[in-house]
Short mmCIF file of C-alpha atoms and ligand atoms in Angstrom, two decimals:
data_model
loop_
_atom_site.label_atom_id
_atom_site.label_comp_id
_atom_site.label_asym_id
_atom_site.label_seq_id
_atom_site.Cartn_x
_atom_site.Cartn_y
_atom_site.Cartn_z
CA MET A 609 138.66 52.59 163.16
CA LYS A 610 141.92 52.49 161.37
CA SER A 611 141.34 51.00 157.47
CA GLN A 612 144.04 50.58 154.79
CA HIS A 613 143.23 51.27 151.03
CA TYR A 614 139.64 49.72 149.86
CA SER A 615 138.64 48.62 146.28
CA GLU A 616 135.60 48.21 144.86
CA GLN A 617 136.38 44.96 143.56
CA THR A 618 133.74 41.87 144.74
CA GLU A 619 135.07 38.75 143.02
CA GLY A 620 135.96 36.30 145.57
CA THR A 621 135.94 38.84 148.20
CA TRP A 622 135.77 37.04 151.34
CA LEU A 623 136.43 38.78 155.18
CA ALA A 624 138.79 37.05 157.71
CA LEU A 625 138.26 37.75 161.23
CA GLU A 626 140.86 36.85 164.14
CA ILE A 627 139.06 36.98 167.89
CA GLY A 628 141.98 37.64 170.52
CA ASN A 629 141.55 38.63 173.80
CA SER A 630 141.18 42.63 173.50
CA ARG A 631 139.41 42.81 170.51
CA LEU A 632 138.68 42.20 167.00
CA HIS A 633 141.27 42.19 163.64
CA TRP A 634 140.00 42.14 160.55
CA ALA A 635 140.98 41.90 156.52
CA LEU A 636 138.99 41.83 153.57
CA PHE A 637 141.02 39.85 150.65
CA HIS A 638 139.93 39.15 146.77
CA GLY A 639 141.04 35.72 146.03
CA LYS A 640 144.98 35.00 147.86
CA SER A 641 145.69 39.37 148.05
CA LEU A 642 145.10 41.31 151.31
CA ASN A 643 143.27 44.08 150.68
CA CYS A 644 142.94 45.77 153.97
CA THR A 645 142.79 45.40 157.52
CA TRP A 646 141.44 47.55 160.60
CA ASP A 647 140.33 46.59 164.40
CA THR A 648 137.50 47.04 166.44
CA GLU A 649 135.65 46.66 169.74
CA TYR A 650 134.06 43.33 170.22
CA LEU A 651 130.65 43.28 168.95
CA PRO A 652 127.47 43.19 170.10
CA GLU A 653 125.55 39.83 169.84
CA SER A 654 122.47 41.82 168.28
CA VAL A 655 124.85 43.66 166.03
CA ILE A 656 126.54 40.38 163.97
CA GLN A 657 122.86 39.08 163.82
CA GLN A 658 121.96 42.16 162.25
CA LEU A 659 124.56 41.32 159.57
CA GLY A 660 122.62 38.77 158.72
CA ASP A 661 119.57 41.10 157.84
CA TRP A 662 121.96 43.19 156.03
CA GLY A 663 122.57 40.81 154.14
CA ALA A 664 118.87 39.61 153.49
CA GLU A 665 118.26 43.49 153.13
CA GLU A 666 120.91 43.48 150.37
CA GLN A 667 119.66 41.01 148.54
CA ARG A 668 116.14 42.46 148.29
CA GLY A 669 118.36 45.97 147.08
CA ARG A 670 118.51 48.45 149.75
CA GLY A 671 122.59 49.46 149.46
CA ALA A 672 124.87 49.28 152.76
CA GLU A 673 125.29 52.43 152.63
CA GLU A 674 121.76 52.99 153.21
CA GLN A 675 121.71 50.62 156.21
CA ARG A 676 124.52 51.78 157.72
CA SER A 677 122.64 55.14 158.22
CA ARG A 678 119.51 53.26 159.57
CA GLY A 679 120.93 50.40 161.32
CA SER A 680 123.04 50.17 164.55
CA SER A 681 126.03 52.78 164.83
CA ILE A 682 128.06 50.30 165.52
CA TYR A 683 128.56 49.05 161.80
CA PRO A 684 131.66 47.03 161.85
CA PHE A 685 132.91 47.88 158.26
CA PRO A 686 135.49 51.02 157.57
CA PHE A 687 133.44 50.67 153.95
CA PRO A 688 130.01 49.96 152.70
CA LEU A 689 129.83 46.24 152.06
CA SER A 690 128.33 45.10 148.88
CA PRO A 691 127.70 42.74 147.53
CA PHE A 692 126.70 41.14 151.29
CA PRO A 693 127.52 39.06 153.20
CA PHE A 694 130.74 37.68 152.19
CA PRO A 695 132.18 34.24 153.39
CA LEU A 696 134.19 34.59 156.85
CA LEU A 697 136.98 32.98 157.69
CA LEU A 698 137.14 32.79 161.52
CA ALA A 699 139.87 32.20 164.43
CA SER A 700 139.23 32.68 167.56
CA VAL A 701 140.78 32.14 171.12
CA VAL A 702 138.39 33.62 172.74
CA PRO A 703 134.94 30.79 172.94
CA GLN A 704 132.77 32.44 174.03
CA GLN A 705 133.25 35.10 170.52
CA THR A 706 133.50 32.08 168.74
CA ALA A 707 129.69 30.92 169.79
CA ILE A 708 127.97 34.69 168.99
CA TRP A 709 129.80 34.11 165.88
CA GLN A 710 128.31 30.78 164.59
CA SER A 711 125.18 33.08 163.98
CA TYR A 712 126.88 34.77 160.68
CA PRO A 713 125.21 33.41 157.46
CA ASN A 714 128.64 32.27 156.34
CA VAL A 715 130.93 31.32 158.31
CA ARG A 716 133.92 28.34 158.71
CA VAL A 717 135.90 28.37 161.51
CA ILE A 718 139.54 27.52 161.30
CA THR A 719 140.61 24.32 163.55
CA LEU A 720 144.35 23.05 164.43
CA GLU A 721 143.38 20.44 161.85
CA ASP A 722 143.33 22.98 158.97
CA ILE A 723 147.27 24.06 160.05
CA PRO A 724 149.92 21.75 158.79
CA LEU A 725 151.98 22.05 161.41
CA ASN A 726 153.72 18.63 163.10
CA ASN A 727 153.66 18.07 166.79
CA ILE A 728 150.96 20.33 167.87
CA TYR A 729 149.45 19.78 171.07
CA PRO A 730 145.59 20.11 171.52
CA THR A 731 145.12 23.28 173.16
CA LEU A 732 147.64 25.19 171.56
CA GLY A 733 145.99 28.27 170.74
CA ILE A 734 144.95 28.92 167.09
CA ASP A 735 146.12 32.15 166.50
CA ARG A 736 149.46 31.03 167.69
CA ALA A 737 149.85 28.39 165.22
CA LEU A 738 148.11 30.50 162.42
CA ALA A 739 150.59 33.35 162.93
CA LEU A 740 153.83 30.97 162.90
CA TRP A 741 151.95 28.80 159.69
CA GLY A 742 151.73 32.57 157.98
CA ALA A 743 155.24 33.46 158.88
CA GLY A 744 157.11 30.23 158.11
CA MET A 745 155.54 29.94 154.71
CA SER A 746 156.12 33.63 153.67
CA TRP A 747 159.82 34.17 155.40
CA GLY A 748 160.17 30.45 155.80
CA PHE A 749 161.10 28.08 158.80
CA PRO A 750 162.91 27.52 161.11
CA MET A 751 160.78 30.37 162.86
CA LEU A 752 159.86 32.08 166.03
CA VAL A 753 156.68 34.72 165.98
CA ILE A 754 156.68 36.44 169.22
CA ASP A 755 153.43 38.15 169.53
CA ALA A 756 152.88 41.18 171.55
CA GLY A 757 149.26 41.04 172.14
CA THR A 758 146.89 40.51 175.61
CA ALA A 759 149.51 37.74 176.00
CA LEU A 760 152.96 37.35 174.89
CA THR A 761 153.67 34.44 173.06
CA PHE A 762 156.85 32.73 171.62
CA THR A 763 156.28 29.99 169.51
CA ALA A 764 158.45 28.01 167.22
CA ALA A 765 159.05 25.51 164.62
CA ASP A 766 161.74 24.03 163.66
CA GLY A 767 162.80 23.65 159.37
CA ASP A 768 161.19 20.42 159.34
CA LYS A 769 157.53 22.48 160.30
CA ASN A 770 157.52 20.65 163.53
CA LEU A 771 156.66 22.92 166.26
CA VAL A 772 159.41 23.28 168.92
CA GLY A 773 157.10 25.20 171.11
CA GLY A 774 156.79 28.21 172.73
CA ALA A 775 156.20 30.33 176.29
CA ILE A 776 153.70 32.51 177.49
CA LEU A 777 153.02 35.29 179.98
CA PRO A 778 151.19 38.57 181.07
CA GLY A 779 151.38 41.30 178.12
CA MET A 780 152.63 44.78 178.95
CA GLY A 781 148.90 45.78 179.14
CA LEU A 782 148.06 42.89 181.21
CA GLN A 783 151.11 43.20 183.49
CA LEU A 784 150.29 47.08 184.37
CA ALA A 785 146.73 46.05 184.68
CA SER A 786 147.06 43.42 187.43
CA LEU A 787 149.33 45.28 189.40
CA GLY A 788 146.34 47.86 189.14
CA GLN A 789 143.87 45.36 189.73
CA LYS A 790 145.40 43.29 192.71
CA THR A 791 147.29 45.88 194.90
CA GLY A 792 146.34 47.78 197.28
CA GLN A 793 148.35 51.53 196.53
CA LEU A 794 149.30 51.37 192.53
CA PRO A 795 147.76 53.31 190.14
CA GLN A 796 145.51 51.75 187.15
CA LEU A 797 148.50 52.52 184.12
CA GLU A 798 147.69 51.84 180.62
CA VAL A 799 150.66 51.04 178.12
CA GLU A 800 151.92 54.12 176.33
CA GLU A 801 153.85 55.40 173.55
CA ILE A 802 156.94 56.59 175.86
CA GLN A 803 160.78 57.04 176.02
CA LEU A 804 162.35 54.27 177.74
CA PRO A 805 161.91 55.00 181.55
CA PRO A 806 164.98 55.27 183.52
CA ARG A 807 166.06 52.12 185.16
CA PHE A 808 166.22 53.08 188.68
CA ALA A 809 162.68 54.86 189.60
CA LEU A 810 161.95 57.53 191.97
CA ASN A 811 158.45 57.56 191.77
CA THR A 812 155.67 54.97 191.92
CA PRO A 813 154.81 55.10 188.36
CA GLN A 814 158.26 54.76 186.48
CA ALA A 815 159.13 52.02 188.94
CA MET A 816 155.83 49.90 187.43
CA GLN A 817 156.82 51.21 183.76
CA SER A 818 160.57 49.90 184.77
CA GLY A 819 160.20 46.74 186.14
CA VAL A 820 157.60 45.69 183.56
CA ILE A 821 159.31 46.96 180.33
CA TYR A 822 163.09 46.44 181.39
CA THR A 823 161.90 42.77 182.13
CA LEU A 824 159.94 41.92 179.61
CA LEU A 825 162.71 43.15 177.12
CA ALA A 826 165.09 40.97 179.13
CA GLY A 827 163.22 38.13 178.77
CA ILE A 828 162.35 38.60 174.60
CA LYS A 829 166.32 38.98 174.39
CA ASP A 830 166.65 35.70 176.55
CA PHE A 831 164.33 34.18 174.64
CA ILE A 832 165.77 35.01 171.27
CA ASP A 833 169.09 33.98 172.45
CA GLU A 834 168.10 30.53 173.59
CA TRP A 835 166.49 30.65 169.81
CA TRP A 836 169.61 31.63 167.85
CA ARG A 837 171.33 28.92 169.86
CA LEU A 838 169.49 25.56 168.80
CA PHE A 839 168.77 27.55 165.23
CA PRO A 840 171.48 29.90 164.37
CA ASP A 841 169.70 30.39 161.20
CA GLY A 842 166.20 30.38 162.40
CA LYS A 843 163.94 33.58 161.96
CA VAL A 844 161.91 36.05 164.67
CA ALA A 845 159.14 37.75 163.18
CA MET A 846 157.08 39.72 165.54
CA LYS A 847 153.42 40.86 165.93
CA GLY A 848 150.05 41.94 167.99
CA GLY A 849 148.93 45.50 169.36
CA ASP A 850 152.58 46.42 171.50
CA ARG A 851 155.02 44.87 168.74
CA ASN A 852 155.66 48.42 167.87
CA LEU A 853 156.55 50.06 171.20
CA LEU A 854 159.00 47.14 171.79
CA LEU A 855 160.69 47.11 168.47
CA SER A 856 161.77 50.86 169.43
CA TYR A 857 162.92 49.85 172.98
CA LEU A 858 164.64 46.88 171.67
CA GLN A 859 166.44 49.04 168.71
CA GLU A 860 167.97 51.22 171.69
CA LEU A 861 168.69 48.14 174.27
CA TYR A 862 169.21 45.59 171.79
CA PRO A 863 170.06 46.81 168.18
CA ALA A 864 171.56 43.79 166.64
CA ILE A 865 168.50 41.76 168.04
CA ALA A 866 166.10 44.44 166.83
CA SER A 867 168.33 44.60 162.87
CA ARG A 868 167.29 40.94 162.93
CA LEU A 869 163.42 41.25 163.06
CA ILE A 870 160.61 40.93 161.09
CA VAL A 871 157.71 43.45 162.03
CA GLU A 872 154.63 42.14 160.46
CA PRO A 873 150.88 42.75 162.23
CA ASN A 874 149.29 40.29 159.63
CA LEU A 875 151.02 36.79 159.92
CA ILE A 876 147.76 35.53 161.10
CA PHE A 877 145.86 36.84 157.93
CA TRP A 878 149.20 35.41 155.59
CA GLY A 879 148.51 32.54 157.61
CA MET A 880 144.81 32.13 156.48
CA GLN A 881 145.28 32.98 153.37
CA LYS A 882 147.52 30.18 152.56
CA ILE A 883 145.28 27.86 154.14
CA SER A 884 142.51 28.97 151.70
CA MET A 885 144.71 28.83 148.68
CA SER A 886 145.14 25.17 149.87
CA ARG A 887 141.43 23.89 150.16
N1 ADP B 1674 142.76 50.43 170.28
C1 ADP B 1674 143.40 49.41 171.22
N2 ADP B 1674 143.07 48.53 172.10
C2 ADP B 1674 143.46 47.36 172.91
N3 ADP B 1674 144.63 47.18 172.42
C3 ADP B 1674 145.70 48.52 172.07
C4 ADP B 1674 144.86 49.53 171.40
N4 ADP B 1674 145.96 49.55 170.87
C5 ADP B 1674 147.00 48.99 171.07
N5 ADP B 1674 147.15 48.54 171.86
C6 ADP B 1674 147.97 47.02 172.24
O1 ADP B 1674 147.81 45.91 172.63
C7 ADP B 1674 147.95 45.13 172.66
C8 ADP B 1674 146.73 43.80 172.60
O2 ADP B 1674 147.06 43.55 171.52
P1 ADP B 1674 146.12 42.66 170.44
O3 ADP B 1674 147.25 42.31 169.51
O4 ADP B 1674 145.57 43.74 169.62
O5 ADP B 1674 145.36 42.20 171.26
P2 ADP B 1674 144.47 40.43 170.82
O6 ADP B 1674 145.11 40.14 169.69
O7 ADP B 1674 144.89 39.60 172.20
O8 ADP B 1674 143.04 41.00 171.33
C9 ADP B 1674 147.36 45.77 174.61
O9 ADP B 1674 148.76 45.35 175.22
C10 ADP B 1674 147.60 47.59 173.95
O10 ADP B 1674 148.75 48.01 174.83
C1 PAZ B 1675 148.12 32.33 174.84
C2 PAZ B 1675 146.67 33.03 174.02
C3 PAZ B 1675 145.73 33.24 175.60
C4 PAZ B 1675 147.73 34.28 173.41
O1 PAZ B 1675 145.76 35.17 173.21
P1 PAZ B 1675 145.60 37.12 172.72
O2 PAZ B 1675 147.08 37.54 173.58
O3 PAZ B 1675 146.62 36.74 171.60
O4 PAZ B 1675 144.76 36.99 172.40
C5 PAZ B 1675 146.17 32.40 173.34
O5 PAZ B 1675 146.69 31.55 171.66
C6 PAZ B 1675 145.64 30.89 173.59
O6 PAZ B 1675 144.63 30.89 174.55
N1 PAZ B 1675 146.51 29.70 173.65
C7 PAZ B 1675 145.93 28.53 174.18
C8 PAZ B 1675 146.78 27.40 175.06
C9 PAZ B 1675 148.06 27.22 174.20
O7 PAZ B 1675 148.71 28.02 173.38
O8 PAZ B 1675 148.91 26.60 174.65
K1 K B 1676 146.76 37.64 169.00
#
């Protein structure tokens, strides 16, 4: 569990949770200021229920630190929380997970209605809408967001905050995993922080890496080229667990594109911040 600096201030403190298809993404806010972020695995339902119990214990005067040592070993916070439970703003693209988080004592689930983009279609992923809103409101529209997560998504809005649309494809991890799972002879590979593989590979793992990486990069370049043809001054922001690896490859293969990218892991949290401020 990786965390940034945490300060001991609790006034107007709230938690933001984005539930992706691979893991949970957390942020702690004091009012509108983002204090720290961290990622965890999905939590067992019993732990989520325990969070409410911890809140009650806290009110009876037991410290969160003590609860952490007594309680479950799966304590989801990189610091003691007190007073607890903080209000939780939740955005999820995993309905089963959304359902089990309803037991959290003070939760508000963000829906597409909360996001002031025009032309949204009803099944648009809330993570895509929030990231686009957070990026556009922070860096300006027109904005194209590339989310290099479980799925790799492109999501764009024009200068009037109208959704232009986007695209969805399997992310790097998913492409490698599906090759391993759906074939008889290909190994299970995971995303590794490796140098660009040889384009024409002479062994199986490198052939899989070459195929996935070079076609992914060519596809990203093609979408960005088309975006700039439509919106020459349009901005491009990239987020998601594979963003840094993809950025390093883009810097090597397409430096002119890489130099114009805004790479920012917290786009969804900026979107949540804007929404929480306008309520
Ligand atoms: N600790 C980790 N757990 C899972 N995925 C990780 C981790 N660190 C890096 N990744 C990369 O992040 C990608 C998933 O991106 P992420 O933005 O976390 O997904 P999601 O938001 O869909 O849950 C995977 O393809 C993987 O390569
Ligand atoms: C495309 C997604 C699966 C991406 O999820 P992620 O990889 O970020 O976990 C998610 O945004 C989703 O379920 N979208 C609904 C369909 C749509 O956006 O059109
Ligand atoms: K995501």
